[in-house]
Short mmCIF file of C-alpha atoms in Angstrom, two decimals:
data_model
loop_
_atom_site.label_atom_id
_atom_site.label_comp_id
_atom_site.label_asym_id
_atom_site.label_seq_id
_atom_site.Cartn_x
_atom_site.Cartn_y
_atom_site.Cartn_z
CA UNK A 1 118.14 127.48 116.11
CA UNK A 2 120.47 125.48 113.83
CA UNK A 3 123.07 127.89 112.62
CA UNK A 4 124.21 125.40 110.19
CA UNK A 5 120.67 125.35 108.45
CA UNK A 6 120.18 128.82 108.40
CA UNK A 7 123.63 129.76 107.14
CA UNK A 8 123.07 126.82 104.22
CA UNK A 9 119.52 128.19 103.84
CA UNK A 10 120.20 131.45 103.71
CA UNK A 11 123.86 130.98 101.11
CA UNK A 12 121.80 129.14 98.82
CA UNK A 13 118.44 131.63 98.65
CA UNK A 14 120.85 134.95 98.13
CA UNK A 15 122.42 132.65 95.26
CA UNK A 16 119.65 131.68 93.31
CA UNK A 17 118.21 135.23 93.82
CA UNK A 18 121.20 136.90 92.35
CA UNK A 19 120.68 134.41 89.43
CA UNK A 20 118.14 134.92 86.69
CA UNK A 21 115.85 132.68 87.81
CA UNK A 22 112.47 134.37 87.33
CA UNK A 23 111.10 132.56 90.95
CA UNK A 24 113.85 132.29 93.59
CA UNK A 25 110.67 131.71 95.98
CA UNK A 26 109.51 128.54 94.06
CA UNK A 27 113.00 127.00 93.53
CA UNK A 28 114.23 127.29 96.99
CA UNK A 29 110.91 125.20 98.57
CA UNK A 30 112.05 122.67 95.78
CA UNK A 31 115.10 122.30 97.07
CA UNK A 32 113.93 121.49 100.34
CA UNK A 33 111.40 119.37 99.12
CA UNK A 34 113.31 117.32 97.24
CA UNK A 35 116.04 117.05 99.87
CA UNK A 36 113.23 115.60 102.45
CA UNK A 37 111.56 113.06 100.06
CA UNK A 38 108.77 114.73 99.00
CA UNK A 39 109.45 115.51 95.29
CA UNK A 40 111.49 113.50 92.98
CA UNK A 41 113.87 115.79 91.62
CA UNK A 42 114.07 113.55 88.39
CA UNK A 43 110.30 114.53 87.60
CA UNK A 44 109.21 117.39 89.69
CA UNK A 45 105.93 115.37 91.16
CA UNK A 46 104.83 113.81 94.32
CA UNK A 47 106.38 110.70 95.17
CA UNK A 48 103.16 107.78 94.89
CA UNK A 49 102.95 104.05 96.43
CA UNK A 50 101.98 101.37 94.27
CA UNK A 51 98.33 102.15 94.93
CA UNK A 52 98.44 105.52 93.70
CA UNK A 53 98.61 107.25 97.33
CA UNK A 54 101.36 110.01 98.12
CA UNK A 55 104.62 108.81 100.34
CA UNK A 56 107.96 109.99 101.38
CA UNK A 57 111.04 108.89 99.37
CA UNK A 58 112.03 105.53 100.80
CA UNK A 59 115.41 106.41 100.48
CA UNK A 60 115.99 110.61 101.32
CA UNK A 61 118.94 112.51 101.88
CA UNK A 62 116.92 114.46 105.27
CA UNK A 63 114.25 114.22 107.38
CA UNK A 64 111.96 117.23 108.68
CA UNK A 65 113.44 117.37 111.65
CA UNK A 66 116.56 118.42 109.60
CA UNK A 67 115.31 121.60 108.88
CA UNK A 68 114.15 123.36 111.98
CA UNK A 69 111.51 125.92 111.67
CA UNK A 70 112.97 128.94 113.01
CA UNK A 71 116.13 128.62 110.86
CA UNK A 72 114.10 128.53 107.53
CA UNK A 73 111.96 131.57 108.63
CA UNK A 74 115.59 133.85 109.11
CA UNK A 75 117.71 132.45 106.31
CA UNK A 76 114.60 133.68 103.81
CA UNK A 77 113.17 136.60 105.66
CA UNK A 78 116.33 138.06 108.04
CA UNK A 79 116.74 138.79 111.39
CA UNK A 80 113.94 140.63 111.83
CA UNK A 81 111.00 138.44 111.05
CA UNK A 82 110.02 138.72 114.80
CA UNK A 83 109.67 142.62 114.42
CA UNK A 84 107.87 142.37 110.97
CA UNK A 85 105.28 139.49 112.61
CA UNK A 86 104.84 141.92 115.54
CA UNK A 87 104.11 145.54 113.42
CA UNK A 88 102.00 143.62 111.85
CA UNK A 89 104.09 144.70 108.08
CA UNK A 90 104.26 140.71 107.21
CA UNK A 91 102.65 141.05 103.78
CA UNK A 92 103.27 144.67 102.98
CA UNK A 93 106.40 145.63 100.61
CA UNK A 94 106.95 148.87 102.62
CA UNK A 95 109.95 146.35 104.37
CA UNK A 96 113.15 146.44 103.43
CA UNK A 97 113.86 143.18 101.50
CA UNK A 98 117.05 141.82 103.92
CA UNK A 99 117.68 139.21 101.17
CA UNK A 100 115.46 138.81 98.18
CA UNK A 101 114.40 140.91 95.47
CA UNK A 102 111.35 141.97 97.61
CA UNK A 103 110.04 141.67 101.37
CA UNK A 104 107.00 139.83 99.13
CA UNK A 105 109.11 137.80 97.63
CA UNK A 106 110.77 136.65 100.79
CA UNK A 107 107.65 135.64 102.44
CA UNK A 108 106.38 133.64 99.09
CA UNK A 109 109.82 131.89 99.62
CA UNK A 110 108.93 130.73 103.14
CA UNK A 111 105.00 129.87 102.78
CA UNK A 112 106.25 127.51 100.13
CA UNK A 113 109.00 126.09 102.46
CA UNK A 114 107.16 125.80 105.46
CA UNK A 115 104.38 124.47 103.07
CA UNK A 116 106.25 121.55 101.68
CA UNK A 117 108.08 120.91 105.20
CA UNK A 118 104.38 121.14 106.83
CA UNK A 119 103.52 118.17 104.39
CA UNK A 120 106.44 116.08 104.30
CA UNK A 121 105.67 115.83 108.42
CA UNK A 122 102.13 114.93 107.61
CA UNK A 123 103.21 112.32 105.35
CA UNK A 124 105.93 111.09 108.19
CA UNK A 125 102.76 111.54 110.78
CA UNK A 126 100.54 109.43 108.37
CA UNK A 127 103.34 106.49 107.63
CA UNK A 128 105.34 106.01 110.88
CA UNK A 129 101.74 105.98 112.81
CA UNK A 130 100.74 102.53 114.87
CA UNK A 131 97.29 101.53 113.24
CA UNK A 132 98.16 97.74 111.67
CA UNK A 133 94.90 97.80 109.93
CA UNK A 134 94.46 100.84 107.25
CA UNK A 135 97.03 98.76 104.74
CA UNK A 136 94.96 95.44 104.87
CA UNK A 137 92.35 96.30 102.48
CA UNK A 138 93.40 97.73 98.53
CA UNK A 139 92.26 100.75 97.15
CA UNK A 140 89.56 101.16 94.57
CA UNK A 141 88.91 104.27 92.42
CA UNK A 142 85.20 104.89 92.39
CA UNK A 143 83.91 102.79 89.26
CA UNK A 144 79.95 104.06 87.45
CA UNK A 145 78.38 102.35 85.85
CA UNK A 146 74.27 102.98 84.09
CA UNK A 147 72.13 103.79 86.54
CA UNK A 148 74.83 104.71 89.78
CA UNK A 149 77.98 103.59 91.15
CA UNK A 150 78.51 99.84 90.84
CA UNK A 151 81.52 97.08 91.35
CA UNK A 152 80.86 94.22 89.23
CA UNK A 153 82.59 90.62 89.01
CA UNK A 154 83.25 90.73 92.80
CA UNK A 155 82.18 87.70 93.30
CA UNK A 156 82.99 85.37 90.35
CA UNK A 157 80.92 84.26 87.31
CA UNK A 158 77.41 83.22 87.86
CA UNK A 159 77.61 80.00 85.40
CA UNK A 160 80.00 78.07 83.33
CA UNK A 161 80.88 79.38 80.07
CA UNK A 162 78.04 77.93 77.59
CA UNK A 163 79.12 75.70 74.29
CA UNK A 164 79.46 78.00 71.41
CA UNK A 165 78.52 75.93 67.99
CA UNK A 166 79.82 76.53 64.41
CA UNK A 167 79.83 79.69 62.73
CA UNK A 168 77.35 81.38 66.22
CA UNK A 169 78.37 84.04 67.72
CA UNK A 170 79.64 83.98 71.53
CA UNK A 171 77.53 85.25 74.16
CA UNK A 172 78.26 88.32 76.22
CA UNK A 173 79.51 87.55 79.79
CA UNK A 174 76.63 89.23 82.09
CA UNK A 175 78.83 91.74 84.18
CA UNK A 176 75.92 93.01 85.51
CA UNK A 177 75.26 88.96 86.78
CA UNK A 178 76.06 89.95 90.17
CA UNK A 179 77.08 93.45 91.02
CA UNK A 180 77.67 95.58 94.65
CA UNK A 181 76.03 99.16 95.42
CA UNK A 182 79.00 101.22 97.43
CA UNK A 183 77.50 103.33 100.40
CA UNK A 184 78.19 107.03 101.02
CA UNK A 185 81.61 108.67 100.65
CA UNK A 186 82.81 110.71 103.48
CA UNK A 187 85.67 113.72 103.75
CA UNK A 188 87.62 113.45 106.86
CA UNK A 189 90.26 115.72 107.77
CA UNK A 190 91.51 118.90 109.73
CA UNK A 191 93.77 121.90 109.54
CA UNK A 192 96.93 123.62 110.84
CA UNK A 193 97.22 127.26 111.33
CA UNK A 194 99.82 130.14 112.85
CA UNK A 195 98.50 133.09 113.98
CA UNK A 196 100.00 136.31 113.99
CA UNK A 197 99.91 136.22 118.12
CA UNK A 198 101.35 133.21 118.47
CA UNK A 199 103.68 132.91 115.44
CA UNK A 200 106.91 133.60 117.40
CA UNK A 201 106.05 131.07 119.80
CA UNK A 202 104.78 128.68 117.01
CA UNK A 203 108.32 128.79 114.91
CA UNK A 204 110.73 129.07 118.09
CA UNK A 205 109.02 126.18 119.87
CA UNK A 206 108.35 123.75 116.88
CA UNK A 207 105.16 123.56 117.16
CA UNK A 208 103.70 124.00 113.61
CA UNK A 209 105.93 120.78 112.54
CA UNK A 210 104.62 119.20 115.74
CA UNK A 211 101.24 119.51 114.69
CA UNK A 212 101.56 118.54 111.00
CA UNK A 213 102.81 115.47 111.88
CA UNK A 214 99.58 115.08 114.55
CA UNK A 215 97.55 115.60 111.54
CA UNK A 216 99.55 112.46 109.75
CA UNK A 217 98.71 110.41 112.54
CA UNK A 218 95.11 111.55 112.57
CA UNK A 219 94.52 110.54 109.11
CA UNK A 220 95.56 107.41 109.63
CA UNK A 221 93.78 106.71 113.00
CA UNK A 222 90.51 107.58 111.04
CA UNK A 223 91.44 105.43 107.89
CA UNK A 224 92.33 101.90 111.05
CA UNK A 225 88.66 103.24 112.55
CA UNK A 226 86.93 102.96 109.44
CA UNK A 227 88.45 99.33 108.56
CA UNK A 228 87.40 98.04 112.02
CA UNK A 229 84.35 99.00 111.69
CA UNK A 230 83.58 96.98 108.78
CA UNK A 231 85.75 93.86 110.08
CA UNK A 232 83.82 93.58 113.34
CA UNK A 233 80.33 94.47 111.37
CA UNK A 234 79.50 97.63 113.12
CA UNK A 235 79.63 99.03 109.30
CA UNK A 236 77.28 96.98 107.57
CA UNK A 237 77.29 98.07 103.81
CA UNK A 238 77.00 95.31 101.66
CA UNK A 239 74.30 95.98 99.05
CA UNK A 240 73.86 92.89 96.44
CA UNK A 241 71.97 93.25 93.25
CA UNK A 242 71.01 90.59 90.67
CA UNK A 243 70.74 90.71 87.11
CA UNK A 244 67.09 91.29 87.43
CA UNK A 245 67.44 93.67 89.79
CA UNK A 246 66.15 97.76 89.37
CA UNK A 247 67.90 98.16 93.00
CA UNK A 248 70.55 96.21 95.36
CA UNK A 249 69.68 94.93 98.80
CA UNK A 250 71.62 95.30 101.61
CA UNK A 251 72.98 92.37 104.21
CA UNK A 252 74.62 92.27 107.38
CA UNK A 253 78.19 91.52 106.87
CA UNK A 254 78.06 88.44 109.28
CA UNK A 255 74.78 85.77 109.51
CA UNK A 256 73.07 87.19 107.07
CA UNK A 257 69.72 85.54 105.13
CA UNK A 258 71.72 85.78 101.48
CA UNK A 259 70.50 84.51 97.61
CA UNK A 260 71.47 80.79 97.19
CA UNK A 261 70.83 80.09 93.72
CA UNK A 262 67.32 79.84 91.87
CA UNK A 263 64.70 81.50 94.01
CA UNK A 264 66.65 79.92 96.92
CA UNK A 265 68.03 81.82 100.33
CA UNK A 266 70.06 80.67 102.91
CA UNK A 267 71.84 81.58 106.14
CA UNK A 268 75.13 82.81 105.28
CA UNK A 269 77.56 80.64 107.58
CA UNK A 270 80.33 82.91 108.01
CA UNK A 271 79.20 83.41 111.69
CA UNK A 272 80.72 80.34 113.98
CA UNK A 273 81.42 79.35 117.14
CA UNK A 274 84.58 78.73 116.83
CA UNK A 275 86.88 79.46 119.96
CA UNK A 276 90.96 79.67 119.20
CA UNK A 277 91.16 77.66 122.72
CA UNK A 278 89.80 74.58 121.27
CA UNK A 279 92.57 72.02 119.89
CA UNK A 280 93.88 72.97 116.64
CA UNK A 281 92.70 70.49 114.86
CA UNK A 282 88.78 71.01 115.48
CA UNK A 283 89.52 75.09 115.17
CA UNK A 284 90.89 74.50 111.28
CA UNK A 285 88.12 71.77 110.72
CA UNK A 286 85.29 73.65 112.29
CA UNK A 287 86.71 76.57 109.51
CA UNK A 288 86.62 74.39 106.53
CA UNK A 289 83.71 72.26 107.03
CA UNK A 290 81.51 76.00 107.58
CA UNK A 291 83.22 77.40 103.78
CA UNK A 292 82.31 73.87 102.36
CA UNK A 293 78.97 74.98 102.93
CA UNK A 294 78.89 78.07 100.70
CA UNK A 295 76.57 78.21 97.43
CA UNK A 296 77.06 80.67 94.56
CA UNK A 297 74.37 83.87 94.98
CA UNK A 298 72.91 82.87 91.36
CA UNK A 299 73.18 79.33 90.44
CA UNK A 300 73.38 77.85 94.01
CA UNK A 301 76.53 75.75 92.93
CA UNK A 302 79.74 75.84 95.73
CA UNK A 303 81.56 77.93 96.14
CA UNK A 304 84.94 77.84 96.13
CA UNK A 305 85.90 79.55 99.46
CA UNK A 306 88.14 77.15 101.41
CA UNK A 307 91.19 77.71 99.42
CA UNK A 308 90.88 81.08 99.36
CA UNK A 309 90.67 82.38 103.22
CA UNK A 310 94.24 82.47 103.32
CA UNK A 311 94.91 85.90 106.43
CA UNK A 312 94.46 85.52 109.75
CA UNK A 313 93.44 88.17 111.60
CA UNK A 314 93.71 87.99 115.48
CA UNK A 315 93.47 89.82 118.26
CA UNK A 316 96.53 90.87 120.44
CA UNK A 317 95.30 88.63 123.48
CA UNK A 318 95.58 85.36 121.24
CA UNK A 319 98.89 86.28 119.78
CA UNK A 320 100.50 82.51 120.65
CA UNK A 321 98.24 81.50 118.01
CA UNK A 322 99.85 83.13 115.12
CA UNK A 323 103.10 82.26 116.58
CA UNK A 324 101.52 78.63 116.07
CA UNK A 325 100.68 79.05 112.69
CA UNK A 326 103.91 80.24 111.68
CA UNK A 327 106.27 77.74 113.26
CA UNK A 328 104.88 74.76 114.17
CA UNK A 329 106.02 72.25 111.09
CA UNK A 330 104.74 68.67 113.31
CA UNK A 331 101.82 67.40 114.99
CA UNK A 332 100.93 64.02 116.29
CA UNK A 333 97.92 62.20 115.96
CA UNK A 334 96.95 59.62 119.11
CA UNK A 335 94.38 56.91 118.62
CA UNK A 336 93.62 53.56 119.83
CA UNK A 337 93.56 51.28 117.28
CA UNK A 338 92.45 47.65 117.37
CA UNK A 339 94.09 44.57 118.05
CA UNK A 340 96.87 43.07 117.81
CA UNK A 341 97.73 47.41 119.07
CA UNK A 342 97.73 47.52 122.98
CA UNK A 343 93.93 48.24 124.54
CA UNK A 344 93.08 49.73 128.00
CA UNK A 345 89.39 48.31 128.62
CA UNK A 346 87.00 51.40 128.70
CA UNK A 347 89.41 54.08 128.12
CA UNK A 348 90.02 55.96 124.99
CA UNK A 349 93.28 57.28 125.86
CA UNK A 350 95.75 56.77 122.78
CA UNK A 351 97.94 53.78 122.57
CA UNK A 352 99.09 54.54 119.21
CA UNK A 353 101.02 57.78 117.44
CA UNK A 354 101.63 58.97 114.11
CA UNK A 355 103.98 62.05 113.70
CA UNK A 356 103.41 64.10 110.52
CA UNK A 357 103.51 67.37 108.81
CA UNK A 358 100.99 69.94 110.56
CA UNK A 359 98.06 69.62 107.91
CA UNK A 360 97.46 73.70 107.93
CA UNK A 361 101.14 74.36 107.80
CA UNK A 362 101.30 76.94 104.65
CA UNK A 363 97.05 77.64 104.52
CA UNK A 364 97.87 81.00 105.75
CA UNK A 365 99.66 83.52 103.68
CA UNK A 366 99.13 86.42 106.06
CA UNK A 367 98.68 85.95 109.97
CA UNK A 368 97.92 89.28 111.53
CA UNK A 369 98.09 90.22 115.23
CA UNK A 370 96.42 93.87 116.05
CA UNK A 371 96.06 95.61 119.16
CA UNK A 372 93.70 97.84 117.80
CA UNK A 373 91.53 95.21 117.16
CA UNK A 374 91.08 93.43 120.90
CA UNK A 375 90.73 97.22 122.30
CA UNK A 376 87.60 97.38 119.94
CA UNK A 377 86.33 94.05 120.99
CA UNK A 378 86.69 94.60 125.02
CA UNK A 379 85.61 98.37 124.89
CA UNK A 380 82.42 100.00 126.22
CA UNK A 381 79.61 100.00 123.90
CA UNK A 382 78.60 103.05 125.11
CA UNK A 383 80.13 106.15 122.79
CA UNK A 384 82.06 108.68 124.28
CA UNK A 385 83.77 110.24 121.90
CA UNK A 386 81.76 110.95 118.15
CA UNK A 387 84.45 110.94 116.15
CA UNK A 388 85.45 106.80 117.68
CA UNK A 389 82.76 104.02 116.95
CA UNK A 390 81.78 102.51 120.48
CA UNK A 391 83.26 98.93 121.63
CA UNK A 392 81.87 95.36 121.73
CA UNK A 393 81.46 95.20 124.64
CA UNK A 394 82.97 91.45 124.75
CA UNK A 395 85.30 90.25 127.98
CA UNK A 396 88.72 90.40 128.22
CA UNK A 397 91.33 87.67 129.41
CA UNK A 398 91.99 83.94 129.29
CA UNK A 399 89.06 82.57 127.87
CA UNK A 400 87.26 85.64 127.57
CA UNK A 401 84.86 86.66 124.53
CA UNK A 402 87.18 89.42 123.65
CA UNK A 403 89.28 86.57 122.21
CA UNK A 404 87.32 85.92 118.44
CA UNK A 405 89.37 85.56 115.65
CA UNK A 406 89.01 85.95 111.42
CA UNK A 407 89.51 84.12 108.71
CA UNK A 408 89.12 86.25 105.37
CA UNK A 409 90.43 87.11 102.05
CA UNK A 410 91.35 91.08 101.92
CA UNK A 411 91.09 91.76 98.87
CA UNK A 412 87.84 89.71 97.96
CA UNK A 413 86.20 91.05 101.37
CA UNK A 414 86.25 94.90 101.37
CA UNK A 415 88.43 97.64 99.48
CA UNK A 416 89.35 101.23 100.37
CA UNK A 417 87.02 103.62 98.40
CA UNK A 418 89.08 106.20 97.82
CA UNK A 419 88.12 109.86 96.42
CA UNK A 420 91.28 111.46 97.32
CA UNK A 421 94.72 110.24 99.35
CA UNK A 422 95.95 112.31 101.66
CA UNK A 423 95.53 115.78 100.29
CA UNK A 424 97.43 119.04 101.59
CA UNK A 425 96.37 122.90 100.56
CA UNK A 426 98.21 125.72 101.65
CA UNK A 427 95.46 128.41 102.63
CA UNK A 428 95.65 131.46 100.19
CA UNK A 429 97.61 133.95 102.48
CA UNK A 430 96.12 136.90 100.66
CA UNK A 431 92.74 135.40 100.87
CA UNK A 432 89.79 136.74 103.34
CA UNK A 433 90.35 133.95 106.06
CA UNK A 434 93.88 134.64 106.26
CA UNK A 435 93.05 138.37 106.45
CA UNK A 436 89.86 137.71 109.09
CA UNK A 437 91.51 135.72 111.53
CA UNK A 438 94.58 137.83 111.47
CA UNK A 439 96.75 134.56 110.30
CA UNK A 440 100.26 134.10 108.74
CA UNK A 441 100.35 130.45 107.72
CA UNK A 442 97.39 128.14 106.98
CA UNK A 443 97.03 124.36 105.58
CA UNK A 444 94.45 121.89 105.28
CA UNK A 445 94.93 118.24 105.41
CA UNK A 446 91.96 115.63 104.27
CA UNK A 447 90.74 112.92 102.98
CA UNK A 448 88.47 111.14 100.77
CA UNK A 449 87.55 107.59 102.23
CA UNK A 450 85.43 104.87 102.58
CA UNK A 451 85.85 101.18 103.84
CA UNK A 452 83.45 99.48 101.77
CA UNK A 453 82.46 95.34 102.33
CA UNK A 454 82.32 93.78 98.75
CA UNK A 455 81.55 90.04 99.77
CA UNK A 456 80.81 88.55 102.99
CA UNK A 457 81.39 85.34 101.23
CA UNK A 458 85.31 86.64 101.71
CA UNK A 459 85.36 86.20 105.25
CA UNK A 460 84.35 83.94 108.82
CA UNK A 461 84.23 85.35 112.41
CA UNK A 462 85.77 83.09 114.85
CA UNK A 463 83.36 83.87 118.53
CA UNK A 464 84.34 82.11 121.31
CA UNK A 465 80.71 81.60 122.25
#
């Protein structure tokens, strides 16, 4: 135990306790809050990223592992929290109260400690975890709209803007042109509990801390699961529906038979053969030449795609290519050109060489390597765990199938649905569970999530074959 802590912890609980503060119990789990990032102290709430999800002060004065378990549970309760644990007296106010106002009080004190210290390593587990994919798509609120949940202007107007004449009135733009039908939201999560039995072991050892932090990391390994799924197509949720439209009908992310304009379907070609171990040159035109071909849903005119595939997304056995794309500034050109140029009689091997500026140089905003990604694309197909989506099945190594590649647009291709961020509850300790199961600490971690596709359009699979 740190004596340090508890000595600090325990100086600063008598204080406030002797003070007239009407809840010494709330105001010391602040403190420790605050001191760990949780809470900003300016505004008493949750510290939030841009995107509205919960996060740890970037800049805190402590870390979790500052304030070890054991030494919060005697500077609030006393020495004798083991024996009170053990008779089985933790909630009664028979106890002699070795610091606080009351034995009650005491133990409010440290349920809202080890509460806010339980979720401050959740949040650590959740943001220092290695999944490189859950940040690569934004997060959406859930939108309604008449008739059901709807996104609308996903994929871009549907027609010019008409000609308005004198003194007429503009026409409404037709949000409901083109609009996507988000599939079912899902509630993932788990819990964290100390019981009676094994509480001494649980605070001596670490091991509720330990565990909070495991349910971080498992948050965020089901938030990376969900986004591969819809990057390699297992999740296939992209419903499309048309002005005229009572209903929206759903597509394969990848090669799917899509609207093309006026009565007019056509193979969507964001599906190519396409293998990273072809010369650079044919890889980027092979790309460009396939978005070229790309017709607007409703008025079959192009589409502008080609400028806006800007992230590469590649698989940890190809990583020399995004070294490639984000260093090489030259590339030469060899031809043979005619006379009065040098010519080798039936060869085509170059005799001349022009040195330029690599052509793709700056195309890519984003290049991407994941791990995560190639162990999807060489694993089994078969499922053997129901809570991970099966493998590809491709091959791995030089050459290998595992080795496909993506072009896309993020933000344009898929969002994070999100009903709720990473959400914490302390279990009631007075309630029936905590009573049933003979338990002295409880919380829940979840989350509300779903990885939904919003426009195929928004992104090309590379296959090597």
């Amino acid at each position: 135990m740190s004596q340090a802590v508890y000595e600090k912890i325990r100086d600063k609980y008598k204080q406030v306790c002797e003070s007239s503060n009407p809840r010494p119990d709330k105001y010391i789990a602040r403190v420790i809050t605050e001191a760990i990032g949780l809470i900003d102290p300016k505004t008493g709430d949750h510290y939030r990223r841009p995107d509205g999800a919960p996060m740890l002060a970037k800049e805190r004065k402590r870390t979790v592992a500052d304030f070890p378990l054991e030494a919060i549970t005697e500077g609030l309760i006393g020495h004798n929290w083991r024996r009170l644990i053990a008779e089985g007296r933790w909630f009664s106010e028979e106890n002699a109260a070795p610091i606080g106002p009351s034995h009650l009080m005491n133990v409010s004190a440290w349920t809202a400690s080890v509460g806010g210290l339980v979720k401050g390593s959740i949040l650590e587990g959740y943001e220092s975890a290695d999944f490189d994919l859950v940040d690569l798509f934004p997060i959406r609120p859930m939108v309604y709209w008449q008739g059901g949940e709807r996104y609308t202007a996903i994929i871009g107007p549907s027609r010019p803007a008409p000609r308005v004449g004198p003194g007429q009135s503009h026409p409404d733009v037709r949000l409901d042109a083109m609009w996507v039908e988000p599939g079912a939201m899902s509630k993932y999560g788990h819990k964290i509990t100390v019981a009676k039995e094994t509480a001494v072991t649980d605070i001596t050892g670490g091991q509720v801390l330990a565990s909070a932090r495991d349910l971080g990391m498992g948050l965020k390994y089901r938030e990376n699961e969900l986004a591969l799924d819809a990057i390699v197509g297992q999740t296939n949720n992209f419903k499309l529906g048309l002005t005229a439209d009572a209903s929206a009908t759903g597509y394969n992310t990848y090669g799917a038979t899509v609207p093309a304009g006026p009565g007019q379907t056509a193979t969507l070609g964001n599906d190519i053969v396409n293998p990273i171990s072809s010369d650079p040159m044919t890889v980027f035109n092979t790309s460009q030449v396939a978005l070229l071909g790309y017709r607007h849903p409703v008025t079959g005119l192009p589409m502008p795609m080609a400028d806006r595939l800007t992230t590469m997304l590649l698989p940890s056995s190809i990583q020399w290519f995004a070294t490639y794309l984000n260093t090489i500034q030259n590339i030469a050109l060899g031809s043979q050109p005619a006379a009065p140029a040098s010519q080798i009689a039936g060869s085509t091997f170059p005799t001349g060489w022009a040195n330029a500026p690599n052509p793709f140089a700056g195309i890519f905003k984003n290049v991407r390597v994941s791990q995560w990604l190639y162990n999807r694309h060489i694993a089994s197909t078969t499922q053997t765990d129901p809570e991970l989506s099966p493998g590809l099945g491709l091959t791995a190594g030089v050459g290998g199938t595992g080795n496909r590649a993506y072009r896309l647009d993020p933000e344009r291709f898929a969002c994070r649905r999100m009903g709720w961020d990473v959400n914490v509850t302390e279990i009631n300790p007075n309630g029936f569970v905590m009573a049933d199961q003979n338990l002295i600490f409880g919380s829940v971690a979840n989350i509300a999530v779903q990885v939904q596709v919003l426009s195929p359009w928004a992104i090309q699979r590379w296959k090597v074959s």
